[in-house]
Short mmCIF file of C-alpha atoms in Angstrom, two decimals:
data_model
loop_
_atom_site.label_atom_id
_atom_site.label_comp_id
_atom_site.label_asym_id
_atom_site.label_seq_id
_atom_site.Cartn_x
_atom_site.Cartn_y
_atom_site.Cartn_z
CA MET A 1 -6.22 0.83 -36.54
CA VAL A 2 -2.35 0.50 -36.17
CA ALA A 3 -0.43 3.63 -37.41
CA GLY A 4 2.82 3.64 -39.03
CA PRO A 5 6.26 4.78 -37.12
CA ALA A 6 6.11 8.34 -38.23
CA SER A 7 2.64 9.04 -37.44
CA ILE A 8 0.94 11.14 -34.60
CA SER A 9 -1.90 9.93 -32.65
CA SER A 10 -3.80 11.99 -30.30
CA ILE A 11 -7.41 12.16 -28.51
CA ASP A 12 -9.02 15.22 -27.93
CA PRO A 13 -10.16 16.44 -24.38
CA GLY A 14 -13.65 15.07 -23.48
CA GLU A 15 -13.48 12.69 -26.24
CA VAL A 16 -13.39 10.06 -23.57
CA ASP A 17 -15.65 9.18 -20.80
CA ALA A 18 -13.58 10.45 -17.76
CA GLU A 19 -15.14 8.19 -15.41
CA ILE A 20 -14.25 5.08 -17.36
CA ALA A 21 -10.44 6.58 -18.27
CA GLY A 22 -10.21 7.14 -14.40
CA ARG A 23 -11.39 3.70 -13.25
CA THR A 24 -9.17 1.99 -16.06
CA ALA A 25 -6.14 4.09 -14.61
CA ARG A 26 -6.78 2.84 -10.95
CA ARG A 27 -6.94 -0.84 -12.03
CA ILE A 28 -4.01 -0.87 -14.01
CA ARG A 29 -1.84 1.07 -11.22
CA ASP A 30 -3.30 -1.19 -8.45
CA TYR A 31 -2.72 -4.33 -10.55
CA LEU A 32 0.92 -3.05 -11.19
CA SER A 33 1.74 -2.31 -7.58
CA SER A 34 0.22 -5.74 -6.53
CA HIS A 35 2.37 -7.45 -9.40
CA PRO A 36 5.74 -5.81 -9.24
CA ASP A 37 7.66 -8.23 -11.27
CA GLU A 38 5.04 -9.41 -13.86
CA ASP A 39 5.93 -8.58 -17.22
CA PRO A 40 4.34 -9.09 -19.69
CA ILE A 41 0.87 -8.30 -18.31
CA GLU A 42 -2.03 -10.53 -19.30
CA ILE A 43 -5.19 -8.89 -19.56
CA LEU A 44 -8.82 -10.52 -19.78
CA VAL A 45 -11.02 -9.19 -22.13
CA GLU A 46 -14.31 -8.14 -20.47
CA GLY A 47 -17.15 -10.47 -21.48
CA ASP A 48 -14.87 -13.14 -22.87
CA ASP A 49 -12.95 -14.57 -20.56
CA SER A 50 -11.14 -16.92 -23.45
CA GLU A 51 -9.46 -13.96 -25.19
CA VAL A 52 -6.40 -12.58 -23.27
CA LEU A 53 -4.16 -9.63 -24.30
CA VAL A 54 -0.46 -9.48 -23.46
CA VAL A 55 0.70 -6.20 -22.84
CA PRO A 56 4.37 -5.29 -22.15
CA ARG A 57 4.75 -3.85 -18.42
CA ALA A 58 5.88 -0.34 -20.05
CA GLY A 59 2.92 -0.33 -22.22
CA ALA A 60 0.69 -0.98 -19.23
CA ILE A 61 2.29 1.81 -17.28
CA LEU A 62 1.97 4.44 -20.21
CA LEU A 63 -1.86 3.35 -20.61
CA ALA A 64 -2.29 4.01 -16.96
CA ARG A 65 -0.63 7.18 -17.34
CA VAL A 66 -2.73 8.10 -20.50
CA MET A 67 -6.11 7.18 -18.88
CA GLY A 68 -5.29 9.21 -15.90
CA THR A 69 -4.75 12.38 -18.11
CA LEU A 70 -7.86 11.73 -19.77
CA GLU A 71 -9.54 11.45 -16.58
CA THR A 72 -8.67 15.21 -15.83
CA GLY A 73 -10.45 16.21 -19.31
CA GLN A 74 -7.19 16.71 -20.95
CA GLY A 75 -6.24 15.61 -24.40
CA VAL A 76 -3.47 13.37 -24.92
CA ALA A 77 -1.02 13.22 -27.95
CA LEU A 78 1.34 10.21 -28.48
CA VAL A 79 4.65 10.70 -30.52
CA PRO A 80 7.02 8.45 -31.56
CA SER A 81 10.47 9.42 -30.02
CA ASP A 82 12.30 9.51 -33.56
CA ALA A 83 9.47 12.09 -34.90
#
């Protein structure tokens, strides 16, 4: 589901598997560190090597931060800058 520009999205504490979130954050950070100039980032979908997600570098950085926060058991809210 894609939310509208004025909506607020959130993930409650404990709603996400902390181990998976942590592993995701580390993999993204490691990739970004080893590919400092790559933008956008191409992500292969696990289990389907023919499908690729294309993500702007800034979005991958934000995703790593969100996953790192979820790993600690905290919730996360995403609020558009114009809200």
